[in-house]
Short mmCIF file of C-alpha atoms and ligand atoms in Angstrom, two decimals:
data_model
loop_
_atom_site.label_atom_id
_atom_site.label_comp_id
_atom_site.label_asym_id
_atom_site.label_seq_id
_atom_site.Cartn_x
_atom_site.Cartn_y
_atom_site.Cartn_z
CA VAL F 236 -208.13 24.52 4.72
CA ILE F 237 -204.95 23.93 6.95
CA GLU F 238 -204.81 23.79 10.45
CA ASN F 239 -201.71 22.59 11.92
CA ILE F 240 -197.99 21.86 10.21
CA HIS F 241 -195.42 20.23 12.40
CA ALA F 242 -191.93 17.99 11.43
CA LEU F 243 -189.91 15.44 12.74
CA GLU F 244 -186.20 14.69 12.42
CA ILE F 245 -186.31 11.28 11.14
CA PHE F 246 -183.09 9.56 9.52
CA ASP F 247 -182.50 8.38 6.05
CA SER F 248 -181.16 5.14 4.16
CA ARG F 249 -177.42 6.46 4.56
CA GLY F 250 -178.20 7.47 8.29
CA ASN F 251 -178.64 10.65 7.97
CA PRO F 252 -181.03 13.03 9.78
CA THR F 253 -183.74 14.34 7.23
CA VAL F 254 -186.88 16.04 7.70
CA GLU F 255 -190.58 14.48 7.72
CA ALA F 256 -193.60 16.72 7.81
CA PHE F 257 -197.09 16.63 9.14
CA VAL F 258 -200.08 18.72 7.63
CA THR F 259 -203.18 18.72 9.50
CA LEU F 260 -206.70 19.43 7.88
CA SER F 261 -209.47 21.05 9.81
CA ASN F 262 -211.31 17.84 8.89
CA GLY F 263 -209.17 16.04 10.84
CA ILE F 264 -206.98 14.63 7.64
CA VAL F 265 -203.47 14.22 7.72
CA GLY F 266 -200.50 13.89 4.66
CA LYS F 267 -196.99 13.20 5.89
CA ALA F 268 -193.90 13.22 3.41
CA GLU F 269 -190.31 12.78 4.20
CA VAL F 270 -187.33 14.23 1.77
CA PRO F 271 -184.63 12.79 0.23
CA SER F 272 -180.77 14.11 0.17
CA GLY F 273 -177.85 13.74 -2.33
CA ALA F 274 -174.25 12.92 -1.88
CA SER F 275 -172.90 14.15 -5.80
CA THR F 276 -175.13 17.20 -5.26
CA GLY F 277 -175.12 19.76 -8.07
CA GLU F 278 -173.46 23.60 -6.91
CA ASN F 279 -176.81 25.29 -7.75
CA GLU F 280 -179.23 23.04 -6.06
CA ALA F 281 -181.91 24.55 -3.04
CA VAL F 282 -179.76 25.10 0.54
CA GLU F 283 -180.47 21.91 2.60
CA LEU F 284 -180.77 23.42 6.19
CA ARG F 285 -178.12 21.47 8.53
CA ASP F 286 -177.25 22.56 12.46
CA GLY F 287 -173.52 22.27 11.77
CA GLY F 288 -171.98 21.77 14.90
CA LYS F 289 -171.10 18.38 17.21
CA ARG F 290 -174.26 16.77 16.92
CA LEU F 291 -174.88 13.97 14.80
CA GLY F 292 -171.86 15.62 12.90
CA GLY F 293 -173.22 18.85 12.25
CA LYS F 294 -175.86 16.98 10.39
CA GLY F 295 -178.36 17.86 12.62
CA VAL F 296 -181.89 19.21 10.80
CA THR F 297 -183.41 20.49 13.58
CA LYS F 298 -183.36 23.98 12.36
CA ALA F 299 -185.59 22.71 9.69
CA VAL F 300 -187.68 21.53 12.23
CA ASN F 301 -188.38 24.38 14.04
CA ASN F 302 -188.64 26.51 11.32
CA VAL F 303 -191.89 24.33 10.34
CA ASN F 304 -192.79 24.29 13.81
CA THR F 305 -192.98 28.27 13.77
CA LYS F 306 -192.39 30.21 10.91
CA ILE F 307 -194.22 28.22 8.15
CA ALA F 308 -196.65 26.57 10.28
CA LYS F 309 -197.80 30.20 11.16
CA ALA F 310 -197.74 30.94 7.12
CA LEU F 311 -200.11 28.58 6.35
CA LYS F 312 -201.77 28.18 9.18
CA GLY F 313 -205.85 28.86 7.42
CA MET F 314 -205.28 28.38 3.86
CA ASP F 315 -206.55 25.85 1.39
CA PRO F 316 -204.28 22.71 0.54
CA HIS F 317 -205.96 22.49 -2.58
CA ASP F 318 -204.23 25.72 -3.92
CA GLN F 319 -200.53 23.79 -3.80
CA ALA F 320 -198.75 27.00 -6.01
CA LYS F 321 -199.85 29.58 -3.21
CA ILE F 322 -198.86 27.46 -0.60
CA ASP F 323 -195.45 27.06 -2.17
CA GLN F 324 -195.25 30.76 -3.38
CA THR F 325 -195.76 31.40 -0.13
CA MET F 326 -193.16 29.80 1.37
CA ILE F 327 -190.79 31.10 -1.57
CA ASP F 328 -191.95 34.42 -0.35
CA LEU F 329 -191.01 34.38 3.56
CA ASP F 330 -187.62 32.40 2.78
CA GLY F 331 -187.40 35.27 0.49
CA THR F 332 -183.54 33.49 -0.58
CA PRO F 333 -183.19 33.02 -4.02
CA ASN F 334 -182.06 28.82 -2.94
CA LYS F 335 -184.28 28.49 0.13
CA ALA F 336 -181.46 29.46 2.59
CA LYS F 337 -183.02 30.50 5.28
CA LEU F 338 -185.90 28.50 5.84
CA GLY F 339 -184.27 25.32 4.01
CA ALA F 340 -185.17 23.63 1.06
CA ASN F 341 -185.19 20.77 3.00
CA ALA F 342 -188.29 22.64 5.36
CA ILE F 343 -190.07 23.81 2.48
CA LEU F 344 -189.78 20.50 0.48
CA GLY F 345 -191.06 18.65 3.35
CA VAL F 346 -194.08 20.82 3.91
CA SER F 347 -195.05 21.09 -0.12
CA MET F 348 -194.96 17.46 -0.10
CA ALA F 349 -197.43 16.73 2.51
CA VAL F 350 -200.15 19.76 1.65
CA ALA F 351 -200.29 17.60 -1.82
CA VAL F 352 -200.46 14.06 0.31
CA ALA F 353 -203.08 15.76 2.38
CA ALA F 354 -205.10 17.48 -0.40
CA ALA F 355 -205.36 13.81 -2.46
CA LYS F 356 -206.81 12.54 0.81
CA ASP F 357 -209.05 15.08 1.05
CA SER F 358 -210.32 14.43 -2.47
CA HIS F 359 -210.50 11.21 -2.13
CA GLU F 360 -208.00 10.17 -4.78
CA PRO F 361 -204.42 8.42 -5.07
CA LEU F 362 -201.94 10.60 -4.98
CA TYR F 363 -201.35 10.22 -8.53
CA ARG F 364 -204.95 10.85 -9.54
CA TYR F 365 -204.83 13.91 -7.51
CA LEU F 366 -201.63 15.57 -9.16
CA GLY F 367 -202.05 13.85 -12.74
CA GLY F 368 -206.00 13.50 -13.34
CA THR F 369 -206.75 11.22 -16.43
CA ASP F 370 -203.43 12.39 -18.60
CA ILE F 371 -201.57 9.92 -16.93
CA GLU F 372 -198.43 7.47 -18.08
CA MET F 373 -196.60 4.51 -16.04
CA PRO F 374 -192.73 5.77 -16.13
CA GLN F 375 -190.12 3.96 -18.06
CA THR F 376 -187.67 2.96 -14.60
CA PHE F 377 -184.28 2.50 -15.15
CA HIS F 378 -182.30 0.89 -12.49
CA ASN F 379 -178.66 1.55 -11.01
CA VAL F 380 -177.04 -2.14 -10.91
CA ILE F 381 -173.43 -0.81 -10.45
CA ASN F 382 -172.32 1.46 -8.51
CA GLY F 383 -169.14 3.68 -8.64
CA GLY F 384 -168.27 7.06 -8.04
CA GLU F 385 -169.10 8.98 -4.85
CA HIS F 386 -172.08 6.35 -4.29
CA ALA F 387 -168.58 3.50 -3.80
CA ASP F 388 -165.31 2.96 -2.62
CA ASN F 389 -163.96 1.39 -5.60
CA GLY F 390 -162.39 1.98 -9.03
CA ILE F 391 -165.14 2.98 -10.50
CA ASP F 392 -165.47 6.62 -11.60
CA VAL F 393 -168.74 6.64 -13.15
CA GLN F 394 -171.05 7.04 -10.53
CA GLU F 395 -174.26 4.98 -12.05
CA PHE F 396 -174.76 2.13 -14.39
CA MET F 397 -178.42 1.54 -15.09
CA ILE F 398 -180.44 -0.96 -16.96
CA THR F 399 -183.91 -0.23 -18.36
CA PRO F 400 -186.55 -3.08 -19.85
CA VAL F 401 -187.21 -1.59 -22.99
CA ASN F 402 -189.27 -4.80 -24.23
CA LYS F 403 -192.04 -4.93 -21.74
CA THR F 404 -195.93 -5.59 -22.26
CA SER F 405 -196.24 -3.66 -18.85
CA PHE F 406 -194.09 -2.20 -15.81
CA ARG F 407 -194.38 -5.40 -14.12
CA ASP F 408 -193.00 -7.39 -16.49
CA GLY F 409 -190.15 -5.39 -17.27
CA PHE F 410 -189.64 -5.29 -13.59
CA GLU F 411 -189.72 -8.54 -13.74
CA LYS F 412 -186.54 -8.74 -16.42
CA ILE F 413 -184.75 -6.00 -14.31
CA VAL F 414 -184.82 -8.58 -11.33
CA ASN F 415 -183.76 -11.54 -12.73
CA THR F 416 -181.01 -9.63 -14.82
CA TYR F 417 -180.21 -7.79 -11.18
CA HIS F 418 -179.63 -11.61 -9.76
CA THR F 419 -177.72 -12.81 -12.62
CA LEU F 420 -175.37 -9.82 -12.46
CA LYS F 421 -174.21 -10.87 -8.74
CA LYS F 422 -173.70 -14.53 -9.90
CA VAL F 423 -171.58 -12.64 -13.25
CA LEU F 424 -169.61 -10.16 -10.30
CA GLU F 425 -169.26 -13.65 -7.76
CA GLY F 426 -167.80 -15.38 -10.95
CA MET F 427 -165.29 -13.10 -11.56
CA GLY F 428 -164.73 -12.94 -7.94
CA PHE F 429 -165.85 -9.92 -6.85
CA GLU F 430 -167.41 -9.20 -3.30
CA THR F 431 -171.52 -8.42 -4.08
CA GLY F 432 -171.86 -5.31 -1.19
CA LEU F 433 -174.26 -3.08 -1.78
CA GLY F 434 -173.57 1.11 -2.93
CA ASP F 435 -176.11 3.40 -1.93
CA GLU F 436 -178.72 2.99 -4.47
CA GLY F 437 -179.03 -0.61 -3.72
CA GLY F 438 -176.78 -1.87 -6.35
CA PHE F 439 -173.56 -3.77 -6.72
CA ALA F 440 -170.48 -2.07 -5.30
CA PRO F 441 -167.52 -4.95 -6.91
CA ASN F 442 -163.71 -3.51 -6.93
CA LEU F 443 -164.03 -3.22 -10.50
CA LYS F 444 -160.75 -1.40 -12.23
CA SER F 445 -162.51 0.47 -14.55
CA SER F 446 -166.11 1.43 -16.49
CA GLU F 447 -165.43 -0.72 -19.50
CA GLU F 448 -165.18 -3.13 -16.85
CA ALA F 449 -168.62 -3.04 -15.32
CA LEU F 450 -169.79 -2.67 -18.91
CA LYS F 451 -168.89 -5.85 -19.92
CA ALA F 452 -170.23 -7.65 -16.80
CA LEU F 453 -173.49 -6.07 -17.27
CA HIS F 454 -173.65 -7.09 -21.03
CA GLU F 455 -173.01 -10.34 -20.18
CA ALA F 456 -175.82 -9.92 -17.43
CA ILE F 457 -178.13 -9.41 -19.67
CA VAL F 458 -177.67 -12.65 -21.78
CA LYS F 459 -176.75 -14.99 -19.19
CA ALA F 460 -180.31 -13.78 -17.60
CA GLY F 461 -181.77 -14.83 -21.55
CA TYR F 462 -182.46 -11.18 -23.20
CA LYS F 463 -181.07 -9.50 -25.85
CA PRO F 464 -178.91 -6.03 -24.96
CA GLY F 465 -180.50 -3.27 -26.55
CA LYS F 466 -183.67 -5.27 -27.54
CA ASP F 467 -184.95 -6.80 -24.17
CA ILE F 468 -182.95 -4.48 -21.93
CA ALA F 469 -180.81 -1.02 -22.85
CA ILE F 470 -177.95 0.61 -20.78
CA ALA F 471 -177.78 4.09 -18.73
CA PHE F 472 -175.53 5.60 -17.13
CA ASP F 473 -174.72 8.61 -14.90
CA CYS F 474 -171.23 10.09 -15.00
CA ALA F 475 -171.78 12.67 -12.45
CA ALA F 476 -168.38 13.71 -13.80
CA SER F 477 -168.06 16.59 -11.66
CA TYR F 478 -166.78 13.84 -9.64
CA PHE F 479 -163.54 13.28 -11.88
CA TYR F 480 -163.20 17.22 -12.92
CA ASN F 481 -159.80 18.66 -12.04
CA LYS F 482 -160.69 22.46 -11.69
CA ASP F 483 -157.48 23.79 -11.83
CA ASP F 484 -155.72 21.86 -14.62
CA LYS F 485 -159.62 21.96 -16.35
CA LYS F 486 -159.29 18.30 -16.96
CA TYR F 487 -160.88 14.95 -16.29
CA HIS F 488 -159.16 12.83 -14.43
CA PHE F 489 -161.02 9.48 -15.13
CA GLU F 490 -159.68 5.65 -14.26
CA GLY F 491 -155.83 6.88 -14.69
CA LYS F 492 -156.10 9.08 -18.24
CA VAL F 493 -155.82 12.69 -18.36
CA LEU F 494 -158.23 13.79 -20.83
CA ASP F 495 -160.00 16.92 -22.00
CA ASP F 496 -163.37 17.55 -23.38
CA GLN F 497 -162.42 15.80 -26.78
CA GLN F 498 -160.85 12.98 -25.41
CA LEU F 499 -163.27 12.27 -22.62
CA SER F 500 -166.07 12.53 -25.99
CA ASP F 501 -163.86 10.21 -27.43
CA TYR F 502 -163.77 7.83 -24.84
CA TYR F 503 -167.58 8.05 -24.59
CA ASP F 504 -167.70 7.13 -28.47
CA LYS F 505 -165.61 4.00 -27.76
CA LEU F 506 -168.06 2.94 -25.18
CA PHE F 507 -170.69 3.39 -27.43
CA LYS F 508 -168.99 1.66 -30.38
CA GLU F 509 -168.76 -1.31 -28.11
CA PHE F 510 -172.11 -1.53 -26.18
CA PRO F 511 -174.69 -0.21 -28.61
CA GLU F 512 -177.47 -1.28 -26.03
CA ILE F 513 -176.54 2.27 -24.47
CA ILE F 514 -179.26 4.56 -24.98
CA SER F 515 -178.72 7.35 -22.35
CA ILE F 516 -175.77 8.81 -20.50
CA GLU F 517 -175.68 11.75 -17.53
CA ASP F 518 -173.71 14.46 -17.07
CA PRO F 519 -171.04 13.52 -19.30
CA TYR F 520 -169.03 16.91 -18.33
CA ASP F 521 -168.64 18.61 -15.22
CA GLU F 522 -171.51 21.31 -14.57
CA ASN F 523 -169.63 24.29 -15.46
CA ASP F 524 -167.71 22.59 -18.70
CA ILE F 525 -170.54 24.20 -21.06
CA ASP F 526 -167.92 24.01 -23.69
CA GLY F 527 -167.61 20.52 -23.33
CA MET F 528 -171.49 19.79 -23.16
CA VAL F 529 -172.55 22.12 -25.80
CA LYS F 530 -170.11 20.59 -28.40
CA PHE F 531 -170.85 16.67 -26.94
CA THR F 532 -174.63 17.69 -27.34
CA LYS F 533 -174.02 18.80 -30.79
CA SER F 534 -172.29 15.73 -32.30
CA HIS F 535 -174.57 13.35 -29.82
CA LYS F 536 -177.93 14.76 -29.87
CA ASP F 537 -179.56 12.35 -32.42
CA LYS F 538 -177.99 9.48 -31.03
CA ILE F 539 -178.51 9.06 -27.59
CA GLN F 540 -180.41 11.14 -24.80
CA ILE F 541 -178.18 13.41 -22.89
CA VAL F 542 -179.65 14.44 -19.17
CA LEU F 543 -178.76 17.06 -17.56
CA ASP F 544 -178.71 17.04 -13.54
CA ASP F 545 -176.00 18.73 -11.85
CA PHE F 546 -176.13 21.20 -14.78
CA ILE F 547 -179.47 22.23 -14.07
CA CYS F 548 -180.62 20.99 -10.62
CA THR F 549 -184.54 21.00 -11.57
CA ASN F 550 -183.79 24.79 -11.61
CA PRO F 551 -186.24 26.44 -14.23
CA LYS F 552 -183.82 29.57 -14.95
CA LEU F 553 -181.31 27.32 -15.32
CA LEU F 554 -182.59 24.42 -17.72
CA ALA F 555 -183.62 27.64 -19.85
CA LYS F 556 -180.39 28.52 -19.84
CA ALA F 557 -179.11 25.07 -21.15
CA ILE F 558 -181.88 25.35 -23.33
CA LYS F 559 -180.59 28.09 -25.30
CA GLU F 560 -176.90 27.36 -25.08
CA GLY F 561 -178.12 23.80 -26.70
CA ALA F 562 -177.09 22.04 -23.79
CA GLY F 563 -178.55 18.12 -23.76
CA ASN F 564 -181.76 16.75 -24.56
CA ALA F 565 -183.18 15.77 -21.29
CA ALA F 566 -183.82 17.09 -17.90
CA LEU F 567 -183.56 15.16 -14.70
CA ILE F 568 -185.84 16.10 -12.02
CA LYS F 569 -185.48 16.04 -8.68
CA LEU F 570 -188.02 17.51 -6.33
CA ASN F 571 -185.03 18.74 -3.68
CA GLN F 572 -182.82 20.11 -6.19
CA ILE F 573 -185.38 22.78 -6.28
CA GLY F 574 -187.81 22.74 -3.15
CA THR F 575 -191.25 22.95 -4.28
CA VAL F 576 -193.85 20.43 -5.88
CA SER F 577 -195.05 23.58 -8.23
CA GLU F 578 -191.90 24.66 -9.34
CA THR F 579 -190.48 20.88 -9.95
CA LEU F 580 -193.07 21.13 -12.28
CA GLU F 581 -192.94 24.49 -14.06
CA THR F 582 -189.43 22.89 -14.85
CA VAL F 583 -191.04 19.60 -16.15
CA ARG F 584 -193.62 21.51 -18.28
CA LEU F 585 -190.58 23.88 -19.33
CA SER F 586 -189.31 20.84 -20.85
CA ARG F 587 -191.52 18.89 -22.45
CA LYS F 588 -192.30 22.59 -24.13
CA ASN F 589 -189.13 22.01 -25.45
CA GLY F 590 -189.10 18.65 -26.58
CA TYR F 591 -186.28 17.92 -24.01
CA ASN F 592 -187.15 13.96 -21.99
CA THR F 593 -187.57 13.77 -18.50
CA MET F 594 -186.43 11.01 -15.71
CA ILE F 595 -187.86 11.79 -12.63
CA SER F 596 -184.68 10.84 -9.89
CA HIS F 597 -184.67 9.71 -6.62
CA ARG F 598 -181.73 10.97 -4.30
CA SER F 599 -178.72 8.33 -2.86
CA GLY F 600 -180.06 9.37 0.59
CA GLU F 601 -183.79 8.02 0.63
CA THR F 602 -186.91 6.79 2.91
CA GLY F 603 -189.47 4.84 2.47
CA ASP F 604 -191.32 7.67 0.86
CA THR F 605 -193.03 6.36 -2.07
CA PHE F 606 -194.56 10.30 -3.28
CA LEU F 607 -191.69 9.87 -6.04
CA SER F 608 -193.69 6.99 -7.64
CA ASP F 609 -197.00 8.87 -7.28
CA PHE F 610 -195.54 11.97 -8.62
CA ALA F 611 -193.97 10.33 -11.95
CA VAL F 612 -196.73 8.92 -12.81
CA ALA F 613 -199.31 11.65 -12.71
CA VAL F 614 -196.77 14.60 -14.27
CA LYS F 615 -196.24 11.87 -17.12
CA GLY F 616 -192.50 12.42 -16.71
CA GLY F 617 -191.48 9.25 -19.28
CA GLN F 618 -188.83 8.22 -17.15
CA LEU F 619 -187.85 7.79 -13.45
CA LYS F 620 -184.67 6.26 -11.84
CA ALA F 621 -185.01 4.93 -8.52
CA GLY F 622 -182.12 2.65 -7.99
CA ALA F 623 -181.97 -0.86 -8.03
CA PRO F 624 -184.37 -3.52 -7.67
CA ALA F 625 -182.92 -3.85 -3.61
CA ARG F 626 -183.11 -2.19 -0.24
CA SER F 627 -186.03 -1.24 0.56
CA GLU F 628 -186.20 2.73 0.47
CA ARG F 629 -185.77 1.64 -3.46
CA VAL F 630 -188.04 -1.21 -3.76
CA GLU F 631 -190.77 0.54 -2.32
CA LYS F 632 -191.40 2.87 -4.63
CA TYR F 633 -190.92 0.00 -7.60
CA ASN F 634 -193.77 -1.30 -5.01
CA ARG F 635 -195.96 1.49 -5.40
CA LEU F 636 -195.91 1.42 -8.98
CA LEU F 637 -197.22 -2.17 -9.14
CA GLU F 638 -200.13 -0.84 -6.94
CA ILE F 639 -200.50 2.07 -9.05
CA GLU F 640 -200.52 -0.35 -12.48
CA SER F 641 -202.84 -2.74 -10.88
CA GLU F 642 -204.82 0.41 -10.24
CA LEU F 643 -205.04 1.55 -13.89
CA GLY F 644 -204.95 -2.16 -15.43
CA LYS F 645 -202.40 -4.06 -17.12
CA GLY F 646 -200.43 -2.70 -19.79
CA GLU F 647 -202.18 0.26 -19.94
CA HIS F 648 -200.90 4.09 -20.15
CA ILE F 649 -197.30 2.28 -20.28
CA ALA F 650 -193.97 4.96 -21.49
CA THR F 651 -191.68 3.27 -24.04
CA PHE F 652 -188.40 4.11 -24.96
CA PRO F 653 -187.66 6.34 -26.96
CA ASP F 654 -190.78 7.06 -27.71
CA SER F 655 -191.33 8.99 -24.40
CA ILE F 656 -189.56 11.50 -26.31
CA ASP F 657 -191.95 14.53 -27.43
CA LYS F 658 -194.88 12.58 -26.73
CA ASP F 659 -196.40 15.81 -25.80
P1 PGA E 746 -177.31 12.04 -5.82
O1 PGA E 746 -177.18 11.28 -6.90
O2 PGA E 746 -178.92 11.73 -5.15
O3 PGA E 746 -176.52 11.69 -4.67
O4 PGA E 746 -176.73 13.48 -6.25
C1 PGA E 746 -177.92 11.12 -7.95
C2 PGA E 746 -177.28 11.24 -9.58
O5 PGA E 746 -176.55 12.11 -9.25
O6 PGA E 746 -178.27 11.45 -10.04
ZN1 ZN E 747 -176.71 12.38 -11.99
#
C-alpha cells in the first residue's frame, strides 16, 4: 500500500519551476515522476498551480508541492497503488473543481504518474508492460526540427515543422534516418547563411521569413540526406493557429498576410500541393474557430491527418464535442492538459472508438522524465511527438524507446503511418 507521498520543486528545460513527486510504498519501493509544462497552452487545459508574487517570476510551485505533501498525501495513504483509477478519482474529488485549479494539475499529475511508476516496480515489470500488458506497439515518431511561433524568436508563424520516418524496419532504423536528416538540415541552413541555434524543442530556430521557406529547407535536407520526401521521410506541422489569430477582427494575421478561414485553407492547400510529403497538420485554426475547423475537416479529412491539440486539451468532454461537430480526425494527447493518467487513457480510448488517430505528445517545457515513452508504447498511441533528436530532455525519450525496442525485439510491434489509422 501507499505509505508516503511527497514532492519537490525542481526545474524544467526552460529553467522554470515544476513538480517532482515521490510515492513510497510500505515495502520500501519508490516511484517518482516529473511534470512537464507548455508555452502555447490551450484555454481549456487543467490549471498549473503557480505561486505568483516576486519569487522566480511568480512561477514557483511551492503551493502545488505543499498540496502534495499535505492534502494529497493524507488522502492517498494506505491505498493500493495498483488501483490507478481509484487513486486518480480520489484526487479529482479532493480537488473538486472542473479544471484541477484548487490542488493544481501539476500536483495531481505528478502523483498520478508516480503512483503508476511505483506500481510497475511493485509488479517487477517495466512501466510500458505494466500499463499496456501484451497489447503494445512502438510509436510512429514525429520530430520537430524547425521551431517557430511561440517556441522561437523568428519570422515563422507555424510553431513546429516535424519529420517522420515512414519507411523503416524498426524504431532504431527510422530514428537513424531522422538523425541523418537533422544533421543535414543544419548544413542546409548554414549554407543559406542562417544561425542554427536551437528552439525550445531542440529544432533549429533560423530567422527564416516564412513557413514556405522552412518547408523548402526541410525538403532539401531530406533529399540531400539521401531520402525520398514522402516515401522515406514525411513532413507534419503544428500551426498552433491561436498564436496568429486576431480575436478582434477574427482573422489570421499570418506572416504579413491577413486571411479569413477560406483564405487560410487556400494557403494550406498551396503548401500541400508544393510539398506532397506533408501528411499531418495540427491546430490549423484557432481553438474557438469551430466553423473554420469543421469546414477544413470536411474538405481535407480524407487527404490528410488533422490533429486537434488546443481544440480539445486532452479532455474527453471536449473531444466528444469535436467528434460530434466533425472537427479533425486525430487527437493530440498530453497528460498535463488533463492532469491524471486515468483521464488521459479515457481520451485515448474515446479517440480510438471514433476512428480518430492519437498522437502522444511532450510539452515545450520538459524534464528528463521518460514516462511519456513508456506511455506511448503502452497505450498503442500509434504516434508520438517528443521533439528533435537534440537537447537531452528530448533525446532521453527516444533513448528510452531504443531501450524498450531492444527488450521487445527489433521490428516487432512497430506502428506505421498511415496504417496506424483505425488499428482497433
Ligand atoms: P506547448 O507546445 O507544449 O508549448 O503547448 C506543444 C504543442 O502546441 O503541441
Ligand atoms: Zn500543438
